[in-house]
Amino acid sequence: MNGVTLLGSTGSIGASSLDVIARHPDRYQIVALTANSDVDTMLAQCRQWQPQFAVMSDADSAQQLREQLGSTDTEVLAGVPGLQQVAALPQTDTVIAGIVGAAGLLPTLAAAHAGKRVLLANKEALVMSGHLFMQTARDNEAEILPVDSEHNAIFQCLPVTGATQAQHFPGVEKILLTASGGPFRTLSAAEMNDVTPEQAVAHPNWSMGRKISVDSATMMNKGLEVIEARWLFDIAVEQIEVVVHPQSVIHSMVSYNDGSVLAQLGNPDMRTPIASALAWPDRINSGVEPLDIFEVATLDFEKPDWQRFPCLQLCFDAVKRGGSASIVLNAANEIAVEQFLQHNIGFTDIARVIEKTLEQAEINDAVDHIDDILAADRDARNIATTITTNLSRL
Ligand code: NAD
Ligand code: MG
C-alpha cells in the first residue's frame, strides 16, 4: 500500500487526484488531506476517506472541522506546521502538492526534505525556490514527478533516467512547451482592457482553480511554466520555446538533435498526468476517455503574441535575471490576480503591476536560504499591494 498525503484536497487538482485514487483502492491509501478554509468540503472528504490527519491552514476552520467531525479517528491539525508535519509523515510515501500559490512552498519543501515521491502541481513553489527545492530533493533522494500537464508530457518524452530530474539529457535540443492561448487568444489589445474576471476564469479547454485560470488568460501561467521547466529539467531557458496550440491535445514536445520530435497527446484532463506520476514507471487507469484522433482531426500551432501577452516576456526576463527576480514576479502576480478577481483592477493592469513591482523591488542575487526566499516574497507583496491600491484609485 502506498500512503498518500494530498495537499490542497479541496481544490481542482485535489478533486482530480481523489478521482484517480478512488479507482485503485488496492494500491493507494489516503493518509492525510489538507485545505485552507473550506470546512464543508473537507468534512465530506474526511467522512469518505477517513484519513489519519486532516489539516486546515486556517486555525478557526480547523476548530470548526474538529467540532463537526465529532468522535473520529481523524486527527485535525492547523496551520503551516500541520501542513509540514503531514508532508513528512513516515507512513506517507507520496505527497501530492496541489496547494495554489506561495502557500504551497513550505509544505512541498518539507516533502522533498523528507525524501518523498512528490507529485508537483504547485508550480509556484518551484518558481520561488527552484535551486533550493531541486537541491533539497537530490540531497534527500526525493522523487519529483511533474503533474503540470506540460511538464508531465516533457517528462514522458525525455530519455528515462530516473525521477529526480536536473540531470543531463543527451541529445535534447529544445523543449516545446505548448500553450492553449487561453480564453483571450484572439482578442485585440483594446478588447482585453474590458474583460471581466468571469470571462477570464472560463477556460476553453481546461477546468481549473480561479488563480491558474486567470494566469492562463494572461499567459502568465505559461511564463511560470517556463521557469518551472528550467528548474525541473535543469535546462537553459534559451532551450525552451513556447508554442501556442489551441486544441490542447499535444501537452508538450521534446526536440532531439537527430531531428526527432517526441510529443505526448491526450484529452485535456488532469487525471492523466496525475495517474502517470502516481504510478510511474507503471501505468494505471485514470478514468480519462481515450483520445479520438479522428475527432481531433486538426492540430494548429502559432507563435505567441508577445505584445498582447506581456506577462510571458516578464517571466523570461525574470528567469534570465536570476536571484530573487522570479520570487518578486510570482508574488506581484498573486497580488494582482487577487485584486483583479475582486474587481479592483483591470485585466491588463496585472502585467503593469508585475512590471512595476519588478522595477521597485530590490533584486537580491543570493536567495539560497528559505528565509531569504520568504523575505523577498513578503517585500514584493507589500510593494505590489501599494501599486495596486494606487492603480485602483486612478
Ligand atoms: P484550487 O484553487 O482549485 O485549489 C487550491 C487548493 O489549495 C485548495 O484545496 C485550497 O484549500 C488550498 N489552499 C489555498 N490557499 C491555501 C493556503 N493559504 N494554505 C493552504 N492551502 C491553501 O487550485 P488548483 O487549480 O487545484 O491549482 C493548484 C495548483 O496546481 C496550482 O499551483 C496550479 O498552478 C497547479 N496546477 C493546476 C492545474 C489544474 O488543472 N487545476 C493544472 C496544472 C497545475
Ligand atoms: Mg500546465
Short mmCIF file of C-alpha atoms and ligand atoms in Angstrom, two decimals:
data_model
loop_
_atom_site.label_atom_id
_atom_site.label_comp_id
_atom_site.label_asym_id
_atom_site.label_seq_id
_atom_site.Cartn_x
_atom_site.Cartn_y
_atom_site.Cartn_z
CA MET A 1 0.00 0.00 0.00
CA ASN A 2 1.23 3.43 -0.97
CA GLY A 3 0.36 6.09 1.64
CA VAL A 4 -0.66 9.43 0.13
CA THR A 5 -0.75 12.91 1.63
CA LEU A 6 -2.87 15.17 -0.54
CA LEU A 7 -2.04 18.85 -0.06
CA GLY A 8 -4.91 21.02 -1.33
CA SER A 9 -7.51 18.24 -1.39
CA THR A 10 -10.49 20.62 -1.76
CA GLY A 11 -9.19 22.20 -4.98
CA SER A 12 -9.31 21.21 -8.62
CA ILE A 13 -6.09 19.14 -8.51
CA GLY A 14 -7.30 17.68 -5.21
CA ALA A 15 -10.59 16.52 -6.75
CA SER A 16 -8.87 15.00 -9.81
CA SER A 17 -6.36 13.22 -7.56
CA LEU A 18 -9.09 11.70 -5.38
CA ASP A 19 -10.93 10.58 -8.51
CA VAL A 20 -7.85 8.64 -9.69
CA ILE A 21 -7.04 7.25 -6.24
CA ALA A 22 -10.66 6.05 -5.78
CA ARG A 23 -10.14 3.79 -8.81
CA HIS A 24 -7.22 2.00 -7.14
CA PRO A 25 -8.08 1.17 -3.51
CA ASP A 26 -5.69 -1.78 -3.70
CA ARG A 27 -2.71 0.49 -4.42
CA TYR A 28 -3.22 3.79 -2.61
CA GLN A 29 -4.38 4.83 0.82
CA ILE A 30 -5.08 8.43 1.84
CA VAL A 31 -3.07 9.25 4.95
CA ALA A 32 -3.72 12.99 5.14
CA LEU A 33 -5.88 15.63 3.46
CA THR A 34 -5.31 19.39 3.70
CA ALA A 35 -7.16 22.58 2.79
CA ASN A 36 -7.21 26.25 3.60
CA SER A 37 -10.69 27.09 4.94
CA ASP A 38 -13.31 25.05 3.04
CA VAL A 39 -14.68 23.15 6.05
CA ASP A 40 -17.74 21.72 4.28
CA THR A 41 -15.77 20.02 1.51
CA MET A 42 -13.13 18.81 3.96
CA LEU A 43 -15.80 17.37 6.24
CA ALA A 44 -17.29 15.37 3.36
CA GLN A 45 -13.81 14.21 2.26
CA CYS A 46 -12.93 13.12 5.82
CA ARG A 47 -16.14 11.10 6.08
CA GLN A 48 -15.44 9.39 2.76
CA TRP A 49 -11.70 8.80 3.10
CA GLN A 50 -11.18 8.58 6.87
CA PRO A 51 -7.63 9.92 6.76
CA GLN A 52 -5.37 9.75 9.80
CA PHE A 53 -4.88 13.52 9.56
CA ALA A 54 -6.83 16.48 8.23
CA VAL A 55 -5.13 19.87 8.20
CA MET A 56 -6.85 23.23 7.86
CA SER A 57 -4.43 26.06 7.23
CA ASP A 58 -6.83 28.46 8.87
CA ALA A 59 -6.99 27.85 12.65
CA ASP A 60 -10.69 28.76 13.06
CA SER A 61 -11.57 26.38 10.23
CA ALA A 62 -9.57 23.63 11.97
CA GLN A 63 -11.59 24.16 15.14
CA GLN A 64 -14.87 24.05 13.19
CA LEU A 65 -13.81 20.85 11.46
CA ARG A 66 -12.89 19.26 14.81
CA GLU A 67 -16.31 20.10 16.24
CA GLN A 68 -18.23 18.93 13.19
CA LEU A 69 -16.29 15.67 12.84
CA GLY A 70 -17.06 14.78 16.44
CA SER A 71 -15.65 11.48 17.62
CA THR A 72 -13.45 10.09 14.84
CA ASP A 73 -10.02 8.60 14.25
CA THR A 74 -9.03 11.61 12.14
CA GLU A 75 -6.72 13.98 13.96
CA VAL A 76 -7.27 17.61 12.92
CA LEU A 77 -4.18 19.84 12.73
CA ALA A 78 -3.87 23.53 11.90
CA GLY A 79 -1.58 25.98 10.15
CA VAL A 80 1.69 25.67 8.26
CA PRO A 81 3.28 23.41 10.93
CA GLY A 82 0.38 20.98 10.43
CA LEU A 83 0.92 21.03 6.65
CA GLN A 84 4.65 20.43 7.07
CA GLN A 85 4.01 17.60 9.51
CA VAL A 86 1.70 15.65 7.20
CA ALA A 87 4.04 16.19 4.24
CA ALA A 88 6.78 14.33 6.13
CA LEU A 89 4.91 11.50 7.93
CA PRO A 90 6.74 8.15 7.94
CA GLN A 91 3.56 6.38 6.73
CA THR A 92 3.36 8.72 3.70
CA ASP A 93 5.16 7.57 0.55
CA THR A 94 3.67 10.06 -1.91
CA VAL A 95 2.85 13.73 -1.43
CA ILE A 96 0.60 15.40 -3.99
CA ALA A 97 1.46 19.11 -3.94
CA GLY A 98 -1.85 20.68 -5.01
CA ILE A 99 -1.91 23.87 -2.95
CA VAL A 100 -2.17 27.01 -5.06
CA GLY A 101 0.46 29.75 -4.88
CA ALA A 102 3.28 30.58 -2.49
CA ALA A 103 1.31 28.97 0.36
CA GLY A 104 2.42 25.63 -1.09
CA LEU A 105 6.14 26.31 -0.76
CA LEU A 106 6.88 25.24 2.82
CA PRO A 107 4.80 22.04 2.84
CA THR A 108 6.12 20.99 -0.60
CA LEU A 109 9.68 21.66 0.52
CA ALA A 110 9.01 19.61 3.66
CA ALA A 111 8.01 16.68 1.44
CA ALA A 112 11.23 17.00 -0.59
CA HIS A 113 13.22 17.21 2.62
CA ALA A 114 11.58 14.03 3.90
CA GLY A 115 12.60 12.20 0.69
CA LYS A 116 9.07 11.54 -0.53
CA ARG A 117 7.78 10.95 -4.03
CA VAL A 118 6.44 14.45 -4.72
CA LEU A 119 3.75 14.88 -7.39
CA LEU A 120 4.29 18.53 -8.18
CA ALA A 121 1.30 20.60 -9.30
CA ASN A 122 2.21 23.65 -7.22
CA LYS A 123 4.46 25.31 -9.81
CA GLU A 124 4.76 28.49 -7.73
CA ALA A 125 6.91 26.57 -5.20
CA LEU A 126 9.45 25.79 -7.91
CA VAL A 127 9.27 29.30 -9.41
CA MET A 128 10.14 30.73 -5.98
CA SER A 129 12.75 28.24 -4.82
CA GLY A 130 13.90 26.32 -7.93
CA HIS A 131 17.53 25.81 -6.98
CA LEU A 132 16.91 25.15 -3.29
CA PHE A 133 13.98 22.85 -3.99
CA MET A 134 15.79 20.65 -6.53
CA GLN A 135 18.93 20.53 -4.38
CA THR A 136 16.83 19.50 -1.36
CA ALA A 137 15.22 16.77 -3.45
CA ARG A 138 18.61 15.48 -4.62
CA ASP A 139 20.14 15.59 -1.13
CA ASN A 140 17.25 13.58 0.31
CA GLU A 141 16.59 11.32 -2.68
CA ALA A 142 13.08 12.62 -3.14
CA GLU A 143 11.45 11.81 -6.48
CA ILE A 144 9.99 14.90 -8.13
CA LEU A 145 7.35 13.92 -10.66
CA PRO A 146 5.62 16.72 -12.54
CA VAL A 147 1.84 16.84 -12.59
CA ASP A 148 1.57 20.07 -14.54
CA SER A 149 0.36 18.59 -17.83
CA GLU A 150 3.12 20.14 -19.99
CA HIS A 151 5.92 19.06 -17.67
CA ASN A 152 4.43 15.64 -17.28
CA ALA A 153 4.36 15.39 -21.09
CA ILE A 154 8.00 16.51 -21.30
CA PHE A 155 8.97 14.03 -18.59
CA GLN A 156 7.34 11.26 -20.60
CA CYS A 157 9.19 12.36 -23.79
CA LEU A 158 12.64 12.63 -22.17
CA PRO A 159 15.08 9.71 -22.00
CA VAL A 160 14.35 7.55 -18.96
CA THR A 161 16.93 8.48 -16.34
CA GLY A 162 15.01 8.33 -13.05
CA ALA A 163 12.50 10.52 -11.35
CA THR A 164 14.72 13.16 -9.76
CA GLN A 165 15.40 15.40 -12.69
CA ALA A 166 18.00 18.11 -13.07
CA GLN A 167 20.44 15.90 -14.89
CA HIS A 168 21.89 15.97 -18.35
CA PHE A 169 19.61 14.61 -21.06
CA PRO A 170 21.69 13.53 -24.07
CA GLY A 171 20.56 14.75 -27.47
CA VAL A 172 17.87 17.12 -26.25
CA GLU A 173 17.95 20.34 -28.25
CA LYS A 174 14.75 22.01 -27.25
CA ILE A 175 11.63 21.74 -25.17
CA LEU A 176 8.50 22.88 -26.99
CA LEU A 177 6.12 24.00 -24.26
CA THR A 178 2.59 24.11 -25.61
CA ALA A 179 0.01 26.70 -24.54
CA SER A 180 -3.69 26.84 -25.35
CA GLY A 181 -3.52 30.64 -25.56
CA GLY A 182 -6.36 30.88 -23.03
CA PRO A 183 -9.81 32.42 -23.46
CA PHE A 184 -8.48 35.70 -24.95
CA ARG A 185 -6.15 34.26 -27.58
CA THR A 186 -7.92 36.06 -30.42
CA LEU A 187 -8.90 39.32 -28.66
CA SER A 188 -7.27 42.61 -29.65
CA ALA A 189 -5.21 44.53 -27.09
CA ALA A 190 -8.05 47.08 -26.80
CA GLU A 191 -10.67 44.39 -26.21
CA MET A 192 -8.54 42.92 -23.43
CA ASN A 193 -8.88 46.13 -21.38
CA ASP A 194 -12.52 45.37 -20.66
CA VAL A 195 -12.58 41.65 -19.93
CA THR A 196 -14.09 40.57 -16.61
CA PRO A 197 -12.91 38.02 -14.03
CA GLU A 198 -15.87 35.84 -15.02
CA GLN A 199 -14.67 35.76 -18.66
CA ALA A 200 -11.07 35.18 -17.58
CA VAL A 201 -11.83 32.10 -15.47
CA ALA A 202 -13.85 30.45 -18.27
CA HIS A 203 -11.03 28.48 -19.89
CA PRO A 204 -11.88 26.91 -23.26
CA ASN A 205 -10.18 23.53 -22.69
CA TRP A 206 -9.31 23.01 -19.03
CA SER A 207 -11.34 23.18 -15.83
CA MET A 208 -9.08 24.62 -13.12
CA GLY A 209 -8.93 26.79 -9.99
CA ARG A 210 -9.54 30.53 -10.34
CA LYS A 211 -5.94 31.70 -9.93
CA ILE A 212 -4.42 29.42 -12.56
CA SER A 213 -7.35 30.21 -14.89
CA VAL A 214 -6.52 33.92 -14.75
CA ASP A 215 -2.83 33.03 -15.20
CA SER A 216 -3.80 31.12 -18.35
CA ALA A 217 -5.73 34.11 -19.65
CA THR A 218 -2.72 36.44 -19.21
CA MET A 219 -0.34 33.65 -20.31
CA MET A 220 1.49 34.22 -17.02
CA ASN A 221 0.82 30.53 -16.47
CA LYS A 222 2.98 29.68 -19.48
CA GLY A 223 5.72 32.00 -18.26
CA LEU A 224 5.66 30.39 -14.81
CA GLU A 225 5.84 27.03 -16.58
CA VAL A 226 8.96 28.12 -18.48
CA ILE A 227 10.60 28.83 -15.11
CA GLU A 228 9.24 25.54 -13.75
CA ALA A 229 10.74 23.63 -16.70
CA ARG A 230 14.07 25.41 -16.35
CA TRP A 231 14.48 24.08 -12.80
CA LEU A 232 12.76 20.74 -13.14
CA PHE A 233 14.80 19.62 -16.14
CA ASP A 234 17.90 21.76 -15.46
CA ILE A 235 17.70 23.18 -18.95
CA ALA A 236 18.76 26.63 -20.21
CA VAL A 237 15.84 28.96 -20.72
CA GLU A 238 17.11 29.55 -24.29
CA GLN A 239 16.26 25.90 -24.99
CA ILE A 240 12.60 26.38 -24.08
CA GLU A 241 10.16 27.59 -26.75
CA VAL A 242 6.51 28.43 -26.19
CA VAL A 243 4.16 27.12 -28.88
CA VAL A 244 0.52 28.17 -28.94
CA HIS A 245 -1.59 25.11 -29.72
CA PRO A 246 -5.28 25.96 -29.28
CA GLN A 247 -6.64 22.39 -29.24
CA SER A 248 -4.63 21.39 -26.09
CA VAL A 249 -4.21 17.86 -27.42
CA ILE A 250 -0.41 17.84 -27.56
CA HIS A 251 0.67 18.61 -24.00
CA SER A 252 4.28 19.43 -24.97
CA MET A 253 7.15 18.14 -27.08
CA VAL A 254 10.88 17.42 -26.89
CA SER A 255 13.06 18.05 -29.93
CA TYR A 256 16.25 15.97 -30.34
CA ASN A 257 19.47 16.56 -32.28
CA ASP A 258 18.71 13.75 -34.75
CA GLY A 259 15.58 15.53 -35.94
CA SER A 260 13.12 13.53 -33.81
CA VAL A 261 10.36 15.43 -32.08
CA LEU A 262 8.53 13.44 -29.40
CA ALA A 263 5.11 14.55 -28.23
CA GLN A 264 2.62 13.36 -25.63
CA LEU A 265 -1.04 13.60 -26.65
CA GLY A 266 -4.27 13.11 -24.77
CA ASN A 267 -7.58 14.63 -23.82
CA PRO A 268 -7.12 17.72 -21.66
CA ASP A 269 -7.86 16.14 -18.27
CA MET A 270 -5.52 16.41 -15.29
CA ARG A 271 -6.27 12.84 -14.24
CA THR A 272 -3.86 11.64 -16.97
CA PRO A 273 -0.73 13.38 -15.62
CA ILE A 274 -1.79 12.62 -12.04
CA ALA A 275 -2.19 8.89 -12.78
CA SER A 276 1.05 8.86 -14.78
CA ALA A 277 3.03 10.41 -11.91
CA LEU A 278 1.30 8.37 -9.20
CA ALA A 279 2.12 5.03 -10.81
CA TRP A 280 5.39 5.90 -12.59
CA PRO A 281 7.03 3.88 -14.10
CA ASP A 282 3.87 1.73 -14.17
CA ARG A 283 0.66 2.76 -15.92
CA ILE A 284 -2.77 2.75 -14.27
CA ASN A 285 -6.29 3.58 -15.44
CA SER A 286 -7.09 7.26 -14.88
CA GLY A 287 -10.73 7.33 -15.96
CA VAL A 288 -9.84 9.61 -18.91
CA GLU A 289 -11.54 8.78 -22.21
CA PRO A 290 -9.16 7.61 -24.94
CA LEU A 291 -8.23 10.32 -27.41
CA ASP A 292 -10.28 10.15 -30.61
CA ILE A 293 -7.68 11.30 -33.12
CA PHE A 294 -10.27 11.45 -35.93
CA GLU A 295 -12.49 13.74 -33.93
CA VAL A 296 -9.48 15.97 -33.21
CA ALA A 297 -8.68 15.95 -36.95
CA THR A 298 -6.57 19.13 -36.93
CA LEU A 299 -3.67 20.35 -34.81
CA ASP A 300 -2.78 24.05 -35.10
CA PHE A 301 0.37 25.83 -33.96
CA GLU A 302 1.11 29.55 -33.62
CA LYS A 303 3.87 31.73 -32.24
CA PRO A 304 2.90 33.58 -29.06
CA ASP A 305 1.98 37.27 -29.36
CA TRP A 306 4.46 38.97 -27.04
CA GLN A 307 2.73 42.37 -27.33
CA ARG A 308 -0.72 41.24 -26.26
CA PHE A 309 0.64 38.88 -23.60
CA PRO A 310 3.42 40.88 -21.90
CA CYS A 311 3.49 38.55 -18.85
CA LEU A 312 5.31 35.99 -20.98
CA GLN A 313 8.24 38.34 -21.60
CA LEU A 314 8.30 39.36 -17.92
CA CYS A 315 8.77 35.70 -16.98
CA PHE A 316 11.60 35.11 -19.49
CA ASP A 317 13.30 38.31 -18.27
CA ALA A 318 12.92 37.33 -14.60
CA VAL A 319 14.39 33.86 -15.00
CA LYS A 320 17.30 35.27 -17.03
CA ARG A 321 17.88 37.95 -14.37
CA GLY A 322 18.04 35.24 -11.68
CA GLY A 323 18.35 35.83 -7.95
CA SER A 324 15.08 36.89 -6.35
CA ALA A 325 13.51 38.20 -9.60
CA SER A 326 11.25 35.16 -10.07
CA ILE A 327 10.11 35.39 -6.44
CA VAL A 328 9.18 39.06 -6.92
CA LEU A 329 7.42 38.27 -10.20
CA ASN A 330 5.39 35.47 -8.63
CA ALA A 331 4.41 37.49 -5.55
CA ALA A 332 3.34 40.50 -7.63
CA ASN A 333 1.27 38.25 -9.87
CA GLU A 334 -0.52 36.64 -6.92
CA ILE A 335 -1.44 40.07 -5.52
CA ALA A 336 -2.51 41.41 -8.93
CA VAL A 337 -4.63 38.35 -9.78
CA GLU A 338 -6.40 38.52 -6.43
CA GLN A 339 -7.16 42.23 -6.94
CA PHE A 340 -8.41 41.55 -10.46
CA LEU A 341 -10.67 38.74 -9.20
CA GLN A 342 -12.07 41.21 -6.68
CA HIS A 343 -12.79 43.71 -9.49
CA ASN A 344 -10.33 46.23 -8.03
CA ILE A 345 -8.01 46.40 -11.04
CA GLY A 346 -8.41 45.66 -14.75
CA PHE A 347 -7.13 42.62 -16.63
CA THR A 348 -4.32 44.48 -18.41
CA ASP A 349 -3.27 46.03 -15.08
CA ILE A 350 -2.00 42.61 -13.98
CA ALA A 351 1.10 42.86 -16.22
CA ARG A 352 1.59 46.52 -15.22
CA VAL A 353 1.59 45.64 -11.51
CA ILE A 354 4.16 42.88 -12.08
CA GLU A 355 6.39 45.09 -14.21
CA LYS A 356 6.31 47.98 -11.72
CA THR A 357 6.92 45.68 -8.75
CA LEU A 358 9.98 44.26 -10.52
CA GLU A 359 11.21 47.82 -11.10
CA GLN A 360 10.70 48.90 -7.50
CA ALA A 361 11.76 45.79 -5.58
CA GLU A 362 15.37 45.18 -4.67
CA ILE A 363 16.53 42.07 -6.55
CA ASN A 364 18.89 40.02 -4.39
CA ASP A 365 21.41 37.77 -6.05
CA ALA A 366 21.72 35.39 -3.10
CA VAL A 367 18.48 33.63 -2.29
CA ASP A 368 19.88 30.25 -1.25
CA HIS A 369 18.14 30.09 2.09
CA ILE A 370 14.41 29.68 2.67
CA ASP A 371 14.38 32.78 4.90
CA ASP A 372 15.75 34.90 2.02
CA ILE A 373 13.05 33.49 -0.27
CA LEU A 374 10.25 34.22 2.17
CA ALA A 375 11.60 37.73 2.84
CA ALA A 376 11.76 38.54 -0.89
CA ASP A 377 8.20 37.24 -1.28
CA ARG A 378 6.95 39.36 1.64
CA ASP A 379 8.65 42.55 0.45
CA ALA A 380 7.35 42.12 -3.10
CA ARG A 381 3.79 41.57 -1.83
CA ASN A 382 3.97 44.86 0.09
CA ILE A 383 5.24 46.74 -2.95
CA ALA A 384 2.66 45.15 -5.27
CA THR A 385 -0.15 45.90 -2.83
CA THR A 386 0.80 49.60 -2.77
CA ILE A 387 0.97 49.66 -6.56
CA THR A 388 -2.47 48.01 -6.97
CA THR A 389 -4.01 50.40 -4.44
CA ASN A 390 -2.70 53.37 -6.38
CA LEU A 391 -3.84 51.86 -9.71
CA SER A 392 -7.39 51.31 -8.47
CA ARG A 393 -7.62 54.93 -7.36
CA LEU A 394 -6.95 56.20 -10.88
P1 NAD B 1 -7.65 25.49 -6.49
O1 NAD B 1 -7.83 26.92 -6.17
O2 NAD B 1 -8.75 24.76 -7.14
O3 NAD B 1 -7.27 24.70 -5.14
C1 NAD B 1 -6.28 25.16 -4.28
C2 NAD B 1 -6.14 24.28 -3.05
O4 NAD B 1 -5.14 24.90 -2.21
C3 NAD B 1 -7.43 24.18 -2.21
O5 NAD B 1 -7.51 22.90 -1.63
C4 NAD B 1 -7.20 25.22 -1.12
O6 NAD B 1 -7.87 24.91 0.10
C5 NAD B 1 -5.70 25.14 -0.92
N1 NAD B 1 -5.16 26.42 -0.43
C6 NAD B 1 -5.39 27.67 -0.95
N2 NAD B 1 -4.74 28.59 -0.22
C7 NAD B 1 -4.11 27.93 0.78
C8 NAD B 1 -3.31 28.36 1.88
N3 NAD B 1 -3.05 29.64 2.11
N4 NAD B 1 -2.81 27.40 2.69
C9 NAD B 1 -3.08 26.10 2.49
N5 NAD B 1 -3.85 25.64 1.48
C10 NAD B 1 -4.36 26.55 0.63
O7 NAD B 1 -6.31 25.40 -7.35
P2 NAD B 1 -5.90 24.30 -8.45
O8 NAD B 1 -6.42 24.70 -9.77
O9 NAD B 1 -6.19 22.94 -7.93
O10 NAD B 1 -4.32 24.51 -8.51
C11 NAD B 1 -3.45 24.02 -7.52
C12 NAD B 1 -2.02 24.12 -8.01
O11 NAD B 1 -1.85 23.23 -9.11
C13 NAD B 1 -1.62 25.50 -8.52
O12 NAD B 1 -0.29 25.74 -8.19
C14 NAD B 1 -1.77 25.38 -10.02
O13 NAD B 1 -0.90 26.24 -10.72
C15 NAD B 1 -1.39 23.93 -10.25
N6 NAD B 1 -1.98 23.33 -11.45
C16 NAD B 1 -3.32 23.20 -11.55
C17 NAD B 1 -3.89 22.65 -12.70
C18 NAD B 1 -5.38 22.45 -12.82
O14 NAD B 1 -5.83 21.89 -13.80
N7 NAD B 1 -6.19 22.87 -11.88
C19 NAD B 1 -3.06 22.27 -13.76
C20 NAD B 1 -1.68 22.43 -13.62
C21 NAD B 1 -1.15 22.95 -12.46
MG MG B 2 0.15 23.49 -17.22
#
